[in-house]
CSV table of C-alpha atoms in Angstrom, one decimal:
chain,number,residue,atom,x,y,z
A,24,MET,CA,48.0,2.9,-33.1
A,25,ASN,CA,50.5,0.7,-31.5
A,26,ARG,CA,48.0,-1.1,-29.3
A,27,ARG,CA,45.6,-1.6,-32.2
A,28,LYS,CA,48.3,-3.1,-34.2
A,29,LYS,CA,49.3,-5.5,-31.3
A,30,ILE,CA,45.7,-6.6,-30.9
A,31,LYS,CA,45.3,-7.1,-34.6
A,32,ASP,CA,48.4,-9.1,-35.0
A,33,ILE,CA,47.4,-11.5,-31.9
A,34,TYR,CA,43.9,-11.9,-33.5
A,35,ASP,CA,45.4,-12.6,-37.1
A,36,LYS,CA,47.9,-15.1,-35.5
A,37,ARG,CA,45.1,-17.1,-33.7
A,38,MET,CA,42.9,-17.1,-36.8
A,39,LYS,CA,45.8,-18.5,-38.9
A,40,GLN,CA,46.5,-21.2,-36.3
A,41,ALA,CA,42.6,-22.0,-36.2
A,42,ASN,CA,42.5,-22.3,-40.0
A,43,LEU,CA,45.5,-24.6,-40.1
A,44,LYS,CA,43.9,-26.8,-37.6
A,45,VAL,CA,40.6,-27.0,-39.6
A,46,ASN,CA,42.3,-27.4,-43.0
A,47,PRO,CA,45.7,-29.2,-42.4
A,48,LYS,CA,48.2,-29.7,-45.2
A,49,LYS,CA,47.7,-33.0,-46.8
A,50,ALA,CA,51.1,-33.2,-48.7
A,51,LYS,CA,52.7,-35.6,-46.1
A,52,ALA,CA,51.6,-39.2,-45.7
A,53,LYS,CA,50.8,-40.4,-42.3
A,54,TYR,CA,54.0,-41.6,-40.3
A,55,ILE,CA,54.2,-45.5,-40.1
A,56,SER,CA,56.6,-46.7,-37.5
A,57,LYS,CA,59.5,-48.9,-38.4
A,58,ALA,CA,57.9,-52.0,-36.6
A,59,ASP,CA,54.5,-51.3,-38.4
A,60,ARG,CA,56.3,-51.3,-41.7
A,61,ALA,CA,58.1,-54.6,-40.9
A,62,LYS,CA,54.8,-56.2,-39.9
A,63,MET,CA,53.0,-55.1,-43.1
A,64,GLU,CA,55.8,-56.4,-45.1
A,65,ALA,CA,55.8,-59.7,-43.4
A,66,GLU,CA,52.0,-59.9,-44.0
A,67,SER,CA,52.4,-59.1,-47.7
A,68,ALA,CA,55.2,-61.8,-48.1
A,69,ALA,CA,52.9,-64.3,-46.2
A,70,LEU,CA,50.1,-63.5,-48.7
A,71,GLU,CA,52.4,-63.9,-51.6
A,72,ASN,CA,53.5,-67.3,-50.4
A,73,ASN,CA,50.0,-68.4,-50.1
A,74,GLU,CA,49.1,-67.4,-53.5
A,75,GLU,CA,52.3,-69.3,-54.8
A,76,ASN,CA,51.3,-72.3,-52.9
A,77,ASN,CA,47.7,-72.2,-54.3
A,78,ASP,CA,49.1,-71.9,-57.8
A,79,THR,CA,51.4,-74.9,-57.4
A,80,THR,CA,48.3,-76.9,-56.1
A,81,GLU,CA,46.3,-76.1,-59.0
A,82,VAL,CA,49.0,-77.1,-61.5
A,83,ILE,CA,49.4,-80.5,-59.6
A,84,ASP,CA,45.6,-80.9,-59.6
A,85,ASP,CA,45.4,-80.4,-63.3
A,86,THR,CA,48.0,-83.0,-63.9
A,87,GLN,CA,46.5,-85.6,-61.9
A,88,ALA,CA,43.1,-85.1,-63.5
C-alpha cells in the first residue's frame, strides 16, 4: 500500500505541475522593469508635448486667418 501511495503522489504532483504550466494564473500582470517604465513614461510625455504644440499651432493659425 505504501509503494502505491508514493507512486500515486508522485503522479499527482507531476500532473498538477503540468496543468499549472498549461493554464497559468493570469492574476498578475507581466513584470515591467524600472527602466522600461521610465522609457514608456518619457514617450507618453513626448506625445503629450506634441499634442499641446499642435493645439497651440492650430489656435495661432485660426487667429491669422
